[in-house]
Coordinates of C-alpha atoms and ligand atoms in Angstrom, one line a residue:
M1044 CA 202.7 -30.1 -77.7
V1045 CA 204.2 -32.4 -80.4
R1046 CA 202.8 -35.9 -80.2
N1047 CA 205.0 -38.9 -81.0
D1048 CA 204.1 -41.1 -83.9
L1049 CA 201.9 -44.0 -82.4
F1050 CA 202.3 -46.2 -85.4
D1051 CA 205.0 -48.9 -85.0
K1052 CA 206.1 -49.9 -88.6
N1053 CA 208.0 -53.0 -87.5
L1054 CA 205.9 -54.7 -84.8
G1055 CA 205.5 -58.4 -85.5
F1056 CA 206.6 -58.3 -89.0
D1057 CA 209.7 -60.0 -90.6
R1058 CA 210.7 -58.4 -93.9
G1059 CA 212.7 -61.6 -94.7
R1060 CA 215.6 -59.8 -96.3
G1061 CA 217.9 -57.0 -95.6
R1062 CA 217.5 -53.4 -96.8
L1063 CA 220.0 -53.7 -99.7
T1064 CA 218.2 -56.7 -101.2
E1065 CA 215.0 -55.1 -100.8
A1066 CA 216.3 -51.9 -102.6
A1067 CA 217.7 -54.0 -105.3
W1068 CA 214.4 -55.8 -105.8
R1069 CA 212.5 -52.5 -105.9
L1070 CA 214.9 -51.4 -108.7
V1071 CA 214.3 -54.6 -110.7
S1072 CA 210.7 -54.5 -110.1
F1073 CA 210.5 -50.9 -111.5
V1074 CA 212.4 -51.9 -114.7
F1075 CA 210.9 -55.3 -115.3
F1076 CA 207.6 -55.8 -113.5
V1077 CA 205.6 -52.7 -112.8
T1078 CA 206.5 -51.2 -116.2
A1079 CA 204.0 -51.5 -119.0
F1080 CA 206.8 -52.9 -121.4
P1081 CA 206.0 -56.6 -122.0
W1082 CA 209.2 -58.2 -120.9
P1083 CA 209.2 -62.0 -121.5
S1084 CA 207.8 -64.1 -118.8
K1085 CA 210.9 -66.3 -118.8
L1086 CA 213.1 -63.5 -118.0
K1087 CA 210.8 -62.4 -115.3
A1088 CA 210.6 -65.9 -113.9
S1089 CA 214.5 -66.0 -113.7
L1090 CA 214.6 -62.7 -111.9
L1091 CA 212.0 -63.7 -109.4
R1092 CA 214.0 -67.0 -108.7
G1093 CA 217.2 -64.8 -108.3
F1094 CA 215.4 -63.0 -105.6
G1095 CA 214.3 -66.3 -103.8
A1096 CA 210.8 -67.0 -105.3
K1097 CA 210.0 -70.5 -106.1
I1098 CA 208.6 -70.4 -109.6
G1099 CA 207.5 -73.6 -111.5
K1100 CA 207.5 -74.3 -115.3
G1101 CA 205.2 -72.6 -117.8
F1102 CA 204.9 -69.4 -115.9
Y1103 CA 203.2 -66.6 -117.7
I1104 CA 203.1 -63.1 -116.1
R1105 CA 201.7 -59.9 -117.8
P1106 CA 203.0 -56.3 -117.3
R1107 CA 202.4 -54.0 -114.3
V1108 CA 202.5 -56.7 -111.6
N1109 CA 203.6 -55.4 -108.2
I1110 CA 205.1 -58.2 -106.1
H1111 CA 206.2 -57.0 -102.7
F1112 CA 208.6 -59.7 -101.6
P1113 CA 209.7 -62.3 -104.2
W1114 CA 211.3 -64.4 -101.4
K1115 CA 207.7 -64.8 -100.0
L1116 CA 206.3 -66.1 -103.2
E1117 CA 205.8 -69.7 -104.3
V1118 CA 204.2 -70.6 -107.8
G1119 CA 203.5 -74.0 -109.1
D1120 CA 203.6 -75.2 -112.7
H1121 CA 201.6 -73.4 -115.5
C1122 CA 200.3 -70.4 -113.6
W1123 CA 199.2 -67.1 -115.0
I1124 CA 199.3 -63.7 -113.5
G1125 CA 197.3 -61.0 -115.3
D1126 CA 198.0 -57.3 -115.8
S1127 CA 198.2 -55.0 -112.9
C1128 CA 197.8 -57.6 -110.2
E1129 CA 199.1 -56.7 -106.7
L1130 CA 200.7 -59.2 -104.5
L1131 CA 201.0 -57.7 -101.0
N1132 CA 202.9 -60.7 -99.7
L1133 CA 204.1 -59.6 -96.3
E1134 CA 203.6 -63.1 -95.5
P1135 CA 203.9 -65.9 -98.1
I1136 CA 201.5 -66.2 -101.1
V1137 CA 201.4 -69.6 -102.6
F1138 CA 199.8 -70.7 -105.9
E1139 CA 199.7 -74.4 -106.6
D1140 CA 199.5 -75.6 -110.3
H1141 CA 197.3 -74.2 -113.0
V1142 CA 196.3 -71.1 -111.0
A1143 CA 195.1 -68.2 -113.2
L1144 CA 194.7 -64.6 -112.0
A1145 CA 192.9 -62.2 -114.3
H1146 CA 193.5 -58.5 -114.3
E1147 CA 193.8 -56.2 -111.2
V1148 CA 193.5 -59.0 -108.6
Y1149 CA 194.5 -57.7 -105.2
M1150 CA 196.0 -60.3 -102.8
A1151 CA 196.7 -58.9 -99.3
A1152 CA 198.6 -61.3 -97.1
A1153 CA 198.8 -58.4 -94.8
G1154 CA 196.6 -56.2 -92.5
H1155 CA 196.4 -54.5 -89.2
N1156 CA 195.0 -55.6 -85.8
I1157 CA 192.0 -53.2 -85.4
K1158 CA 192.3 -53.2 -81.7
S1159 CA 195.8 -51.9 -81.9
R1160 CA 196.6 -48.2 -81.5
T1161 CA 200.0 -48.8 -83.0
M1162 CA 198.6 -50.3 -86.2
A1163 CA 200.3 -53.6 -85.2
Y1164 CA 200.4 -56.0 -88.2
A1165 CA 198.0 -58.8 -88.6
N1166 CA 199.7 -60.5 -91.6
R1167 CA 198.7 -64.0 -92.6
P1168 CA 199.6 -66.1 -95.7
I1169 CA 197.4 -66.8 -98.7
R1170 CA 197.1 -70.0 -100.6
V1171 CA 195.4 -70.6 -103.9
C1172 CA 195.0 -74.4 -104.8
S1173 CA 195.4 -76.1 -108.1
G1174 CA 193.1 -75.4 -111.0
T1175 CA 191.6 -72.2 -109.6
W1176 CA 190.7 -69.0 -111.6
I1177 CA 190.5 -65.7 -109.8
A1178 CA 188.6 -63.1 -112.0
T1179 CA 189.2 -59.5 -112.5
R1180 CA 189.5 -57.1 -109.5
A1181 CA 188.9 -59.7 -106.9
F1182 CA 190.3 -59.0 -103.5
I1183 CA 191.7 -62.0 -101.4
G1184 CA 192.3 -61.2 -97.8
A1185 CA 194.9 -62.4 -95.3
G1186 CA 194.8 -65.9 -94.1
V1187 CA 192.5 -67.2 -97.0
T1188 CA 192.9 -70.5 -98.6
V1189 CA 191.0 -70.7 -102.0
G1190 CA 190.4 -74.3 -102.7
A1191 CA 191.1 -76.4 -105.8
N1192 CA 189.2 -76.0 -109.0
C1193 CA 187.4 -72.9 -107.8
V1194 CA 186.3 -69.8 -109.7
V1195 CA 186.3 -66.4 -107.8
G1196 CA 184.0 -64.0 -109.6
A1197 CA 184.9 -60.5 -110.8
C1198 CA 185.1 -58.0 -108.0
A1199 CA 184.5 -60.5 -105.1
V1200 CA 185.8 -59.8 -101.7
V1201 CA 187.1 -63.0 -100.4
I1202 CA 187.8 -62.9 -96.6
K1203 CA 187.0 -66.6 -95.7
D1204 CA 188.3 -69.8 -97.0
V1205 CA 186.7 -71.2 -100.2
P1206 CA 186.0 -74.9 -100.4
D1207 CA 187.2 -76.9 -103.3
N1208 CA 185.1 -76.8 -106.6
S1209 CA 183.2 -73.7 -105.6
V1210 CA 182.1 -70.7 -107.7
V1211 CA 182.0 -67.6 -105.3
A1212 CA 181.1 -64.0 -106.0
G1213 CA 180.0 -60.8 -104.4
N1214 CA 181.1 -58.7 -101.4
P1215 CA 181.4 -60.5 -99.2
A1216 CA 182.0 -63.5 -101.5
R1217 CA 179.4 -66.2 -101.2
Y1218 CA 179.0 -69.5 -102.9
I1219 CA 176.9 -69.3 -106.1
A1220 CA 177.6 -72.7 -107.7
T1221 CA 179.5 -75.8 -107.7
R1222 CA 182.1 -75.8 -110.6
E1223 CA 181.7 -78.7 -113.0
V1224 CA 184.5 -79.0 -115.5
T1225 CA 182.8 -80.8 -118.4
E1226 CA 184.7 -79.4 -121.4
P1227 CA 188.3 -79.5 -122.4
Ligands
COA692 C1 181.6 -65.7 -111.5 C2 181.3 -66.0 -113.0 C3 182.4 -66.8 -113.8 C4 180.0 -66.8 -113.1 O1 179.6 -67.0 -114.4 P1 178.2 -67.9 -114.6 O2 178.4 -69.3 -114.0 O3 177.9 -67.7 -116.0 O4 177.1 -67.2 -113.6 P2 175.8 -66.6 -113.9 O5 176.0 -65.3 -114.9 O6 174.8 -67.5 -114.4 O7 175.3 -65.9 -112.5 C5 174.9 -66.7 -111.5 C6 174.5 -65.8 -110.4 O8 175.7 -65.3 -109.8 C7 175.7 -63.9 -109.8 N1 177.0 -63.4 -110.2 C8 177.8 -63.8 -111.2 N2 179.0 -63.2 -111.3 C9 178.9 -62.3 -110.3 C10 179.9 -61.5 -109.8 N3 181.1 -61.3 -110.3 N4 179.6 -60.7 -108.6 C11 178.4 -60.9 -108.1 N5 177.4 -61.7 -108.5 C12 177.8 -62.5 -109.6 C13 174.6 -63.4 -111.0 O9 174.1 -62.3 -110.7 C14 173.6 -64.6 -110.7 O10 172.8 -64.3 -109.7 P3 171.2 -64.7 -109.7 O11 171.2 -66.3 -109.8 O12 170.7 -64.2 -108.3 O13 170.6 -64.1 -110.9 C15 181.2 -64.6 -113.8 O14 180.0 -63.9 -113.6 C16 182.4 -63.7 -113.6 O15 182.5 -63.0 -112.6 N6 183.3 -63.7 -114.6 C17 184.5 -62.9 -114.6 C18 184.9 -62.5 -116.0 C19 186.2 -61.8 -116.0 O16 186.8 -61.3 -115.0 N7 186.7 -61.7 -117.2 C20 188.0 -61.0 -117.5 C21 189.2 -61.8 -117.1 S1 189.4 -63.2 -118.1

């Protein structure tokens, strides 16, 4: 007997744009964003804005960054996104000002309800507040707000909110210090 697919790919999830726009973005992303070629950040900022992202001034973005839905991305002024970061923004991802992502940071504003047989989505937005640095290979989960002036250590798994001025690290990420900025 053939079983029907239990997985419902659209339950509780608004893609935000039509299929043609999404297809056009995938093509642009393939040529200008996920490629290793170092296209200028200014060009990439313009392309993102053209697809509905809000991008502030002084934006710096490295190659091989995969942004799922630019229309669900908001970036403040003077933010950096490092090589090979992954923004799975099925719900919005917001960076305030002076946010820096190192390499291979994975931000998952998406997930599934583990009680659901149909893999119903449990997507929630992510916010990173001003002055925060997220180090290499950190994972930031759905619904998380990382406060202002924080440091998220390399390979940290952040699944709860991080208070302002905290240094967190580990899996699951735990507070290790208060960040005191004393140097230029
Ligand atoms: C988080 C970080 C900034 C902390 O630096 P620091 O203030 O000098 O911290 P310390 O080295 O004094 O470590 C403090 C404690 O936290 C632990 N710790 C530090 N970083 C950690 C990490 N990424 N994961 C788990 N534990 C960590 C240390 O083992 C130490 O624990 P202990 O007190 O039990 O010995 C740093 O460890 C880090 O992860 N840097 C990322 C570098 C990086 O990604 N570079 C490339 C991109 S620019």
